[in-house]
PDB file of C-alpha atoms in Angstrom:
ATOM      1  CA  MET A   1      49.911 -30.424 -16.875  1.00 75.00           C
ATOM      2  CA  LEU A   2      47.650 -31.038 -14.897  1.00 87.00           C
ATOM      3  CA  GLU A   3      48.723 -29.664 -12.016  1.00 91.00           C
ATOM      4  CA  ALA A   4      48.114 -25.756 -13.116  1.00 91.00           C
ATOM      5  CA  PHE A   5      44.417 -27.551 -11.783  1.00 93.00           C
ATOM      6  CA  TYR A   6      45.786 -28.690  -8.068  1.00 94.00           C
ATOM      7  CA  PRO A   7      44.975 -27.494  -5.614  1.00 97.00           C
ATOM      8  CA  ARG A   8      47.091 -27.096  -1.861  1.00 96.00           C
ATOM      9  CA  GLU A   9      44.635 -28.845  -0.135  1.00 95.00           C
ATOM     10  CA  CYS A  10      41.687 -29.595  -0.058  1.00 96.00           C
ATOM     11  CA  ALA A  11      38.649 -29.150   2.413  1.00 97.00           C
ATOM     12  CA  GLY A  12      35.788 -30.753   3.197  1.00 96.00           C
ATOM     13  CA  SER A  13      34.181 -27.079   4.019  1.00 97.00           C
ATOM     14  CA  VAL A  14      34.871 -23.463   4.818  1.00 98.00           C
ATOM     15  CA  TRP A  15      33.868 -24.983   8.357  1.00 97.00           C
ATOM     16  CA  ASP A  16      36.911 -27.582   8.944  1.00 98.00           C
ATOM     17  CA  ILE A  17      39.641 -24.444   7.876  1.00 98.00           C
ATOM     18  CA  PRO A  18      41.907 -24.032  10.708  1.00 98.00           C
ATOM     19  CA  TRP A  19      41.429 -20.472  10.217  1.00 98.00           C
ATOM     20  CA  GLU A  20      44.059 -19.359  13.530  1.00 98.00           C
ATOM     21  CA  GLU A  21      46.386 -22.109  12.029  1.00 98.00           C
ATOM     22  CA  TRP A  22      46.521 -20.607   9.301  1.00 98.00           C
ATOM     23  CA  TYR A  23      46.672 -16.653  11.015  1.00 98.00           C
ATOM     24  CA  ALA A  24      49.899 -18.483  12.978  1.00 98.00           C
ATOM     25  CA  ARG A  25      51.728 -18.952  10.289  1.00 98.00           C
ATOM     26  CA  GLY A  26      51.992 -15.527   8.418  1.00 98.00           C
ATOM     27  CA  MET A  27      47.943 -15.830   6.396  1.00 98.00           C
ATOM     28  CA  ARG A  28      46.809 -11.933   6.365  1.00 98.00           C
ATOM     29  CA  GLY A  29      44.168 -12.320   3.974  1.00 98.00           C
ATOM     30  CA  VAL A  30      42.012 -14.674   2.229  1.00 98.00           C
ATOM     31  CA  ILE A  31      40.366 -14.368  -0.721  1.00 98.00           C
ATOM     32  CA  PHE A  32      36.001 -15.928  -1.390  1.00 98.00           C
ATOM     33  CA  ASP A  33      34.187 -17.938  -4.239  1.00 97.00           C
ATOM     34  CA  ILE A  34      31.318 -17.205  -3.195  1.00 97.00           C
ATOM     35  CA  ASP A  35      28.798 -19.840  -4.169  1.00 94.00           C
ATOM     36  CA  ASN A  36      28.678 -23.001  -3.694  1.00 93.00           C
ATOM     37  CA  THR A  37      31.323 -22.569  -1.461  1.00 97.00           C
ATOM     38  CA  LEU A  38      30.021 -19.961   0.911  1.00 98.00           C
ATOM     39  CA  THR A  39      26.456 -20.697   0.406  1.00 96.00           C
ATOM     40  CA  PRO A  40      24.771 -22.363  -2.511  1.00 93.00           C
ATOM     41  CA  HIS A  41      24.236 -20.654  -6.006  1.00 89.00           C
ATOM     42  CA  GLY A  42      21.771 -17.757  -5.439  1.00 90.00           C
ATOM     43  CA  ALA A  43      21.588 -17.692  -2.263  1.00 94.00           C
ATOM     44  CA  ARG A  44      22.000 -15.284   0.445  1.00 96.00           C
ATOM     45  CA  ALA A  45      24.474 -15.248   3.115  1.00 97.00           C
ATOM     46  CA  ASP A  46      23.389 -16.425   6.349  1.00 97.00           C
ATOM     47  CA  GLU A  47      23.745 -16.635   9.809  1.00 98.00           C
ATOM     48  CA  ARG A  48      26.474 -19.667   9.710  1.00 97.00           C
ATOM     49  CA  VAL A  49      28.509 -17.213   6.871  1.00 98.00           C
ATOM     50  CA  ILE A  50      28.147 -13.858   9.471  1.00 98.00           C
ATOM     51  CA  GLN A  51      29.464 -15.607  11.957  1.00 98.00           C
ATOM     52  CA  LEU A  52      32.335 -17.074  10.274  1.00 98.00           C
ATOM     53  CA  PHE A  53      33.278 -14.046   8.647  1.00 98.00           C
ATOM     54  CA  ALA A  54      32.938 -11.918  12.199  1.00 98.00           C
ATOM     55  CA  HIS A  55      35.412 -14.865  13.090  1.00 98.00           C
ATOM     56  CA  LEU A  56      38.274 -13.984  10.507  1.00 98.00           C
ATOM     57  CA  ARG A  57      37.716 -10.259  11.090  1.00 98.00           C
ATOM     58  CA  LYS A  58      38.268 -10.718  15.057  1.00 98.00           C
ATOM     59  CA  THR A  59      40.946 -13.259  14.377  1.00 97.00           C
ATOM     60  CA  GLY A  60      42.940 -10.564  12.123  1.00 98.00           C
ATOM     61  CA  LEU A  61      42.709 -11.573   8.254  1.00 98.00           C
ATOM     62  CA  ARG A  62      40.625 -10.034   5.970  1.00 98.00           C
ATOM     63  CA  THR A  63      38.668 -10.637   3.754  1.00 98.00           C
ATOM     64  CA  CYS A  64      37.806  -9.958  -0.171  1.00 98.00           C
ATOM     65  CA  LEU A  65      35.010 -12.311  -2.133  1.00 98.00           C
ATOM     66  CA  LEU A  66      35.943 -12.587  -5.626  1.00 98.00           C
ATOM     67  CA  SER A  67      33.157 -13.608  -8.109  1.00 97.00           C
ATOM     68  CA  ASN A  68      32.463 -13.094 -11.137  1.00 95.00           C
ATOM     69  CA  ASN A  69      28.610 -13.273 -10.849  1.00 95.00           C
ATOM     70  CA  GLU A  70      27.272  -9.240 -11.134  1.00 96.00           C
ATOM     71  CA  GLU A  71      27.324  -6.532  -8.462  1.00 96.00           C
ATOM     72  CA  PRO A  72      23.522  -6.932  -7.835  1.00 95.00           C
ATOM     73  CA  ARG A  73      24.228 -10.451  -6.620  1.00 97.00           C
ATOM     74  CA  VAL A  74      28.072  -9.827  -4.536  1.00 98.00           C
ATOM     75  CA  ALA A  75      27.801  -6.230  -3.696  1.00 98.00           C
ATOM     76  CA  PRO A  76      24.536  -7.212  -0.739  1.00 98.00           C
ATOM     77  CA  PHE A  77      26.248 -11.025  -0.135  1.00 98.00           C
ATOM     78  CA  ALA A  78      29.227  -8.782   0.903  1.00 98.00           C
ATOM     79  CA  GLU A  79      27.284  -6.078   2.727  1.00 98.00           C
ATOM     80  CA  ALA A  80      25.954  -8.973   5.065  1.00 98.00           C
ATOM     81  CA  VAL A  81      29.627 -10.292   5.840  1.00 98.00           C
ATOM     82  CA  GLN A  82      31.432  -6.871   5.873  1.00 98.00           C
ATOM     83  CA  SER A  83      34.184  -7.641   2.675  1.00 98.00           C
ATOM     84  CA  VAL A  84      36.110  -6.103   0.084  1.00 98.00           C
ATOM     85  CA  TYR A  85      34.273  -7.360  -2.864  1.00 98.00           C
ATOM     86  CA  ILE A  86      35.144  -7.982  -6.741  1.00 98.00           C
ATOM     87  CA  CYS A  87      32.393  -8.906  -9.080  1.00 97.00           C
ATOM     88  CA  LYS A  88      32.773  -9.953 -12.739  1.00 97.00           C
ATOM     89  CA  ALA A  89      35.927 -11.132 -11.912  1.00 97.00           C
ATOM     90  CA  ASP A  90      36.481 -12.890 -14.911  1.00 96.00           C
ATOM     91  CA  LYS A  91      38.677 -15.501 -13.402  1.00 97.00           C
ATOM     92  CA  PRO A  92      40.935 -17.486 -13.708  1.00 97.00           C
ATOM     93  CA  ALA A  93      42.440 -14.682 -14.926  1.00 97.00           C
ATOM     94  CA  LYS A  94      44.940 -12.725 -12.735  1.00 98.00           C
ATOM     95  CA  ARG A  95      42.775  -9.471 -12.359  1.00 98.00           C
ATOM     96  CA  GLY A  96      40.582  -9.660  -9.618  1.00 98.00           C
ATOM     97  CA  TYR A  97      43.341 -11.729  -7.761  1.00 98.00           C
ATOM     98  CA  ARG A  98      45.818  -9.368  -7.658  1.00 98.00           C
ATOM     99  CA  CYS A  99      43.006  -6.647  -6.785  1.00 98.00           C
ATOM    100  CA  ALA A 100      41.956  -8.859  -4.151  1.00 98.00           C
ATOM    101  CA  MET A 101      44.978  -8.614  -2.343  1.00 98.00           C
ATOM    102  CA  GLU A 102      45.797  -5.384  -3.131  1.00 98.00           C
ATOM    103  CA  GLN A 103      42.415  -4.186  -1.520  1.00 98.00           C
ATOM    104  CA  MET A 104      43.317  -6.190   1.622  1.00 98.00           C
ATOM    105  CA  GLY A 105      47.301  -5.255   1.976  1.00 98.00           C
ATOM    106  CA  THR A 106      47.916  -9.222   1.745  1.00 98.00           C
ATOM    107  CA  ALA A 107      50.496 -10.681  -1.248  1.00 98.00           C
ATOM    108  CA  PRO A 108      50.731 -13.990  -2.233  1.00 98.00           C
ATOM    109  CA  GLU A 109      52.421 -15.611   0.176  1.00 98.00           C
ATOM    110  CA  THR A 110      50.205 -13.898   2.886  1.00 98.00           C
ATOM    111  CA  THR A 111      46.921 -15.094   1.557  1.00 98.00           C
ATOM    112  CA  LEU A 112      44.548 -18.058   1.019  1.00 98.00           C
ATOM    113  CA  PHE A 113      42.547 -18.349  -1.691  1.00 98.00           C
ATOM    114  CA  VAL A 114      38.845 -21.410  -0.672  1.00 98.00           C
ATOM    115  CA  GLY A 115      36.772 -22.022  -3.736  1.00 98.00           C
ATOM    116  CA  ASP A 116      35.119 -25.006  -5.392  1.00 95.00           C
ATOM    117  CA  GLN A 117      36.136 -25.343  -8.469  1.00 92.00           C
ATOM    118  CA  LEU A 118      39.513 -26.037  -9.916  1.00 93.00           C
ATOM    119  CA  PHE A 119      39.268 -24.372 -13.597  1.00 92.00           C
ATOM    120  CA  THR A 120      38.472 -20.934 -12.022  1.00 94.00           C
ATOM    121  CA  ASP A 121      38.972 -20.643  -8.669  1.00 97.00           C
ATOM    122  CA  VAL A 122      42.452 -23.225  -7.936  1.00 97.00           C
ATOM    123  CA  TRP A 123      43.449 -22.536 -11.642  1.00 97.00           C
ATOM    124  CA  GLY A 124      43.065 -19.089 -10.315  1.00 98.00           C
ATOM    125  CA  ALA A 125      44.480 -18.249  -7.551  1.00 98.00           C
ATOM    126  CA  ASN A 126      47.872 -21.086  -8.891  1.00 98.00           C
ATOM    127  CA  ARG A 127      48.726 -18.563 -11.919  1.00 97.00           C
ATOM    128  CA  CYS A 128      49.182 -15.950  -8.919  1.00 98.00           C
ATOM    129  CA  GLY A 129      51.208 -18.334  -6.335  1.00 98.00           C
ATOM    130  CA  ILE A 130      48.110 -17.773  -4.252  1.00 98.00           C
ATOM    131  CA  TYR A 131      47.621 -21.272  -1.572  1.00 98.00           C
ATOM    132  CA  ALA A 132      44.371 -22.533  -3.272  1.00 98.00           C
ATOM    133  CA  ILE A 133      42.420 -24.290  -0.944  1.00 98.00           C
ATOM    134  CA  LEU A 134      39.808 -26.589  -3.094  1.00 97.00           C
ATOM    135  CA  VAL A 135      36.520 -26.674  -0.616  1.00 97.00           C
ATOM    136  CA  GLU A 136      33.105 -29.525  -1.608  1.00 93.00           C
ATOM    137  CA  PRO A 137      30.440 -28.214  -2.996  1.00 92.00           C
ATOM    138  CA  ILE A 138      27.544 -26.626  -0.801  1.00 90.00           C
ATOM    139  CA  HIS A 139      24.945 -27.800  -2.816  1.00 75.00           C
ATOM    140  CA  PRO A 140      24.431 -30.347  -6.265  1.00 65.00           C
ATOM    141  CA  LYS A 141      21.967 -28.433  -7.822  1.00 67.00           C
ATOM    142  CA  GLU A 142      24.510 -26.359 -10.850  1.00 61.00           C
ATOM    143  CA  GLU A 143      23.979 -25.200 -14.252  1.00 67.00           C
ATOM    144  CA  ILE A 144      24.785 -26.967 -16.656  1.00 61.00           C
ATOM    145  CA  GLN A 145      27.862 -25.548 -18.429  1.00 67.00           C
ATOM    146  CA  ILE A 146      29.339 -26.150 -14.588  1.00 68.00           C
ATOM    147  CA  VAL A 147      28.056 -30.057 -14.549  1.00 67.00           C
ATOM    148  CA  LEU A 148      29.334 -30.511 -17.350  1.00 71.00           C
ATOM    149  CA  LYS A 149      32.850 -28.696 -16.007  1.00 75.00           C
ATOM    150  CA  ARG A 150      32.446 -31.402 -12.829  1.00 72.00           C
ATOM    151  CA  ARG A 151      32.677 -33.822 -14.642  1.00 77.00           C
ATOM    152  CA  LEU A 152      36.631 -32.842 -15.812  1.00 80.00           C
ATOM    153  CA  GLU A 153      37.381 -31.479 -13.039  1.00 83.00           C
ATOM    154  CA  ALA A 154      36.699 -35.628 -11.106  1.00 81.00           C
ATOM    155  CA  VAL A 155      39.484 -36.472 -14.035  1.00 79.00           C
ATOM    156  CA  VAL A 156      41.763 -33.788 -12.903  1.00 81.00           C
ATOM    157  CA  LEU A 157      40.609 -34.326  -9.367  1.00 81.00           C
ATOM    158  CA  TYR A 158      41.743 -38.520  -9.590  1.00 81.00           C
ATOM    159  CA  PHE A 159      44.789 -37.874 -11.057  1.00 84.00           C
ATOM    160  CA  TYR A 160      45.446 -34.854  -7.436  1.00 86.00           C
ATOM    161  CA  ARG A 161      44.091 -37.897  -4.929  1.00 84.00           C
ATOM    162  CA  LYS A 162      47.032 -40.689  -6.535  1.00 86.00           C
ATOM    163  CA  ARG A 163      49.779 -37.744  -6.603  1.00 84.00           C
ATOM    164  CA  GLU A 164      49.079 -36.642  -2.401  1.00 85.00           C
ATOM    165  CA  ALA A 165      47.801 -40.804  -2.229  1.00 84.00           C
ATOM    166  CA  LYS A 166      51.645 -41.819  -3.270  1.00 81.00           C
ATOM    167  CA  SER A 167      53.193 -39.032  -1.383  1.00 79.00           C
ATOM    168  CA  HIS A 168      51.987 -39.558   1.486  1.00 72.00           C
ATOM    169  CA  LYS A 169      52.593 -43.868   1.046  1.00 72.00           C
ATOM    170  CA  SER A 170      56.782 -42.246   0.396  1.00 68.00           C
ATOM    171  CA  SER A 171      56.708 -39.783   3.961  1.00 60.00           C
TER     172      SER A 171
END
């Protein structure tokens, strides 16, 4: 039952993901959450994030920002990183993920999703058959509803890590 919330893999941050390897393996698009995935909650795109998106374009990967935030938050960020976006996505609803793939011209098997939350980001990606990578939240300061979800996520991650350790032992 908890497997619906399990990421396909975890990474420390978006900077730890081997983008060229993913491209070589056939991935052509990346859907990103914004807050606490690319930048601290509410922060603007900094030079490092702008350079990451330039690198992704140079690699051949298309991008789409998928956020539950309103347009005034998402549009300026998207403009700074030169990416298409979907705001008020209602993650984990499938609609936003499907629209993101449509905008990028990709399919579930050629799309990655990168986010920091299990119950919105990862679950939605999993529901659409998209390979989900969970990254560590950038900053510990979060809204109260997210703090409460993090406690539940800790339980799910405990069982996920236990399963991963078991599968690595048997390999």
